[in-house]
Coordinates of C-alpha atoms in Angstrom, one line a residue:
Chain A
X112 CA 50.7 56.8 -3.5
X113 CA 51.1 58.9 -0.5
X114 CA 54.3 58.5 1.4
X115 CA 55.2 59.3 4.9
X116 CA 59.1 59.4 5.9
X117 CA 59.9 58.9 9.5
X118 CA 63.4 59.3 10.9
X119 CA 65.3 58.1 12.6
X120 CA 64.3 54.5 12.4
X121 CA 66.3 53.5 15.4
X122 CA 67.9 55.7 18.2
X123 CA 69.5 55.0 21.5
X124 CA 69.9 57.7 24.0
X125 CA 71.0 58.2 27.5
X126 CA 68.5 58.8 30.2
X127 CA 67.9 62.3 30.7
X128 CA 68.6 63.5 27.2
X129 CA 66.1 64.5 24.6
X130 CA 65.2 62.8 21.3
X131 CA 63.5 64.3 18.3
X132 CA 61.7 62.2 15.9
X133 CA 60.7 63.5 12.3
X134 CA 57.7 62.8 10.4
X135 CA 57.4 64.2 6.8
X136 CA 54.9 63.9 4.1
X137 CA 56.8 63.5 0.9
X138 CA 54.3 64.1 -1.8
X139 CA 51.3 65.5 -0.1
X140 CA 50.6 68.1 2.4
X141 CA 49.4 66.9 5.8
X142 CA 47.4 69.4 7.8
X143 CA 46.8 66.8 10.4
X144 CA 49.3 64.3 11.7
X145 CA 49.0 61.6 14.4
X146 CA 51.7 60.2 16.8
X147 CA 51.2 56.7 18.2
X148 CA 53.2 54.8 20.6
X149 CA 53.3 51.0 20.5
X150 CA 54.7 48.6 23.3
X151 CA 56.0 45.4 22.5
X152 CA 53.2 42.9 21.4
X153 CA 50.6 45.5 21.9
X154 CA 48.5 47.8 19.7
X155 CA 48.9 51.3 18.7
X156 CA 48.0 53.9 21.4
X157 CA 47.4 57.3 20.1
X158 CA 49.4 59.9 21.9
X159 CA 48.4 63.1 20.1
X160 CA 47.1 64.9 17.2
X161 CA 49.0 67.6 15.7
X162 CA 47.6 70.3 13.4
X163 CA 49.6 72.4 11.2
X164 CA 50.0 75.9 12.8
X165 CA 48.3 75.1 16.1
X166 CA 48.9 73.4 19.3
X167 CA 48.7 69.5 19.5
X168 CA 45.9 67.8 21.0
X169 CA 46.9 65.3 23.6
X170 CA 45.2 62.1 24.6
X171 CA 44.3 61.6 28.4
X172 CA 47.4 60.6 30.4
X173 CA 49.9 61.8 27.8
X174 CA 52.3 64.4 29.4
X175 CA 52.4 67.3 26.9
X176 CA 55.7 68.7 28.6
X177 CA 57.5 65.4 28.0
X178 CA 56.3 64.6 24.5
X179 CA 56.6 67.9 22.6
X180 CA 55.0 67.9 19.2
X181 CA 55.6 70.6 16.7
X182 CA 53.8 70.8 13.3
X183 CA 55.4 73.9 11.8
X184 CA 54.7 73.2 8.1
X185 CA 52.3 71.2 6.0
X186 CA 54.9 68.5 5.5
X187 CA 56.7 68.2 8.7
X188 CA 55.7 67.1 12.3
X189 CA 58.2 66.5 15.1
X190 CA 57.9 64.6 18.3
X191 CA 60.6 65.5 20.9
X192 CA 60.8 63.0 23.9
X193 CA 62.4 65.3 26.7
X194 CA 64.2 64.1 29.5
X195 CA 63.8 60.5 28.4
X196 CA 63.8 57.7 30.8
X197 CA 64.0 54.0 30.2
X198 CA 60.2 53.6 30.5
X199 CA 60.0 55.9 27.6
X200 CA 61.5 53.1 25.3
X201 CA 59.2 52.2 22.9
X202 CA 58.2 52.1 19.1
X203 CA 56.7 55.4 18.0
X204 CA 54.8 55.8 14.7
X205 CA 53.4 58.7 12.9
X206 CA 50.5 58.9 10.6
X207 CA 49.4 61.6 8.3
X208 CA 46.0 62.3 7.1
X209 CA 45.4 62.4 3.4
X210 CA 41.9 63.0 2.4
X211 CA 39.9 60.3 4.2
X212 CA 42.8 57.9 4.4
X213 CA 45.9 57.7 6.6
X214 CA 49.4 57.1 5.7
X215 CA 51.9 55.7 8.4
X216 CA 55.5 56.1 8.8
X217 CA 57.8 53.2 9.2
X218 CA 58.3 54.0 13.0
X219 CA 61.1 54.7 15.3
X220 CA 62.3 52.3 17.7
X221 CA 63.6 54.3 20.9
X222 CA 65.7 52.8 23.5
X223 CA 66.7 54.8 26.5
X224 CA 69.6 53.4 28.4
Chain B
X103 CA 33.4 55.7 23.4
X104 CA 34.2 53.7 20.3
X105 CA 36.2 50.4 20.8
X106 CA 37.6 47.8 18.6
X107 CA 37.7 44.2 19.4
X108 CA 40.0 41.7 18.0
X109 CA 39.2 38.4 19.6
X110 CA 42.1 36.3 18.4
X111 CA 45.5 37.3 19.8
X112 CA 47.4 34.4 17.7
X113 CA 46.2 32.6 14.6
X114 CA 48.0 29.8 13.0
X115 CA 47.1 28.4 9.4
X116 CA 48.8 26.2 7.1
X117 CA 50.0 27.7 3.9
X118 CA 47.3 27.4 1.2
X119 CA 44.5 27.4 3.8
X120 CA 41.8 30.0 3.9
X121 CA 42.1 32.7 6.7
X122 CA 39.5 34.8 8.4
X123 CA 40.4 37.5 11.1
X124 CA 37.7 38.8 13.2
X125 CA 37.0 42.5 14.1
X126 CA 34.1 43.8 16.1
X127 CA 33.5 47.7 16.9
X128 CA 31.4 49.6 19.1
X129 CA 30.1 52.6 17.7
X130 CA 26.6 54.1 17.3
X131 CA 26.9 55.2 13.7
X132 CA 28.5 53.6 10.8
X133 CA 32.3 54.1 11.3
X134 CA 35.2 54.2 8.9
X135 CA 36.8 50.9 8.8
X136 CA 40.5 49.9 8.1
X137 CA 42.7 46.9 8.2
X138 CA 46.5 47.3 8.4
X139 CA 49.4 44.8 8.4
X140 CA 52.6 45.2 10.2
X141 CA 55.7 43.3 9.9
X142 CA 58.0 43.2 12.9
X143 CA 59.7 46.7 13.4
X144 CA 57.9 48.2 10.7
X145 CA 55.1 50.7 10.2
X146 CA 51.7 49.9 9.0
X147 CA 50.5 49.1 5.6
X148 CA 46.9 49.6 4.6
X149 CA 45.2 46.5 3.3
X150 CA 41.7 47.9 2.7
X151 CA 39.3 50.3 4.0
X152 CA 35.4 50.8 4.1
X153 CA 33.6 53.9 4.0
X154 CA 30.4 53.4 2.4
X155 CA 28.7 51.4 -0.5
X156 CA 29.4 47.9 -1.3
X157 CA 29.9 46.2 2.1
X158 CA 32.4 43.6 0.5
X159 CA 35.7 45.4 0.1
X160 CA 38.7 44.1 -2.0
X161 CA 42.1 45.1 -0.9
X162 CA 45.8 44.4 -1.8
X163 CA 47.5 41.0 -1.7
X164 CA 44.4 39.1 -2.3
X165 CA 42.6 40.1 1.1
X166 CA 38.9 41.2 1.3
X167 CA 36.8 42.3 4.2
X168 CA 33.0 42.4 4.7
X169 CA 31.2 44.9 6.6
X170 CA 28.1 43.5 8.5
X171 CA 26.3 46.3 10.3
X172 CA 23.9 43.9 12.1
X173 CA 27.1 42.2 13.6
X174 CA 29.1 45.5 14.0
X175 CA 31.8 43.4 12.4
X176 CA 34.5 43.9 9.7
X177 CA 36.2 40.6 9.2
X178 CA 39.2 40.1 6.9
X179 CA 39.4 37.1 4.7
X180 CA 41.9 35.7 2.2
X181 CA 41.1 32.4 0.4
X182 CA 44.6 31.0 0.3
X183 CA 47.3 32.1 2.7
X184 CA 50.9 32.5 1.7
X185 CA 53.9 32.3 3.9
X186 CA 54.6 35.9 3.3
X187 CA 51.3 36.8 4.9
X188 CA 52.7 36.0 8.3
X189 CA 52.7 39.4 10.3
X190 CA 50.5 41.3 12.8
X191 CA 47.0 42.6 11.5
X192 CA 45.2 45.4 13.0
X193 CA 41.7 46.5 12.6
X194 CA 41.0 50.2 13.2
X195 CA 37.9 52.5 13.3
X196 CA 37.4 56.0 12.7
X197 CA 34.4 58.1 13.9
X198 CA 34.5 60.7 11.5
X199 CA 36.0 61.7 8.2
X200 CA 39.7 62.2 8.8
X201 CA 39.4 62.0 12.4
X202 CA 41.8 59.9 14.7
X203 CA 41.8 56.2 14.5
X204 CA 41.3 53.6 17.2
X205 CA 43.1 50.4 16.8
X206 CA 42.2 46.9 18.0
X207 CA 44.7 44.8 19.9
X208 CA 46.0 43.1 16.7
X209 CA 46.2 39.6 15.6
X210 CA 49.3 37.9 14.9
X211 CA 49.3 35.3 12.1
X212 CA 51.5 32.5 11.8
X213 CA 51.6 30.4 8.6
X214 CA 53.0 26.8 8.8
X215 CA 54.3 25.0 5.8

């Protein structure tokens, strides 16, 4: 079946630095990918939808200048958390659309210290 | 706007007992419905999905779900729970083919021996 690889699985960074998270579709082409954020013991909140070759669509309240999304190829989307702060610490999960289904990455635990 | 309600935050069942996790949605048309399972610190695994046709859907790991249009529900069931089923379960709804998903708050399942 469809596989989405997400890296890194865990990252610790210093406050003020930037962190890049990669999401790759391994055996299919993903024209659309979704980025979610999940706080502890909470549900997934959609941050943005990225479409290959075009600008991402951000959900209301998500800072596009802070959470940079790039979907430069049919198999790779990246989320860069810029000038990270402790409140950005969270679990980030990507999802790729394959047909009418959705395949999720294994998530990235970001801790900003 | 569409919404998904999972009324039970936590459910505890004995191993071998039956299980039903509730999910209700709010949407004018027939949505695309999904159930996912998440183990701690992991991504989401698809259990089953409903797009159209037979309203009783069979999934992996012995799970099934029934779409009831009159009740706007898509409850997940399993006749006999195993200890390995302990995890968090999310119901999700998509409005259109391949569009973004809206997730419920999740239900944490605990299995006691």
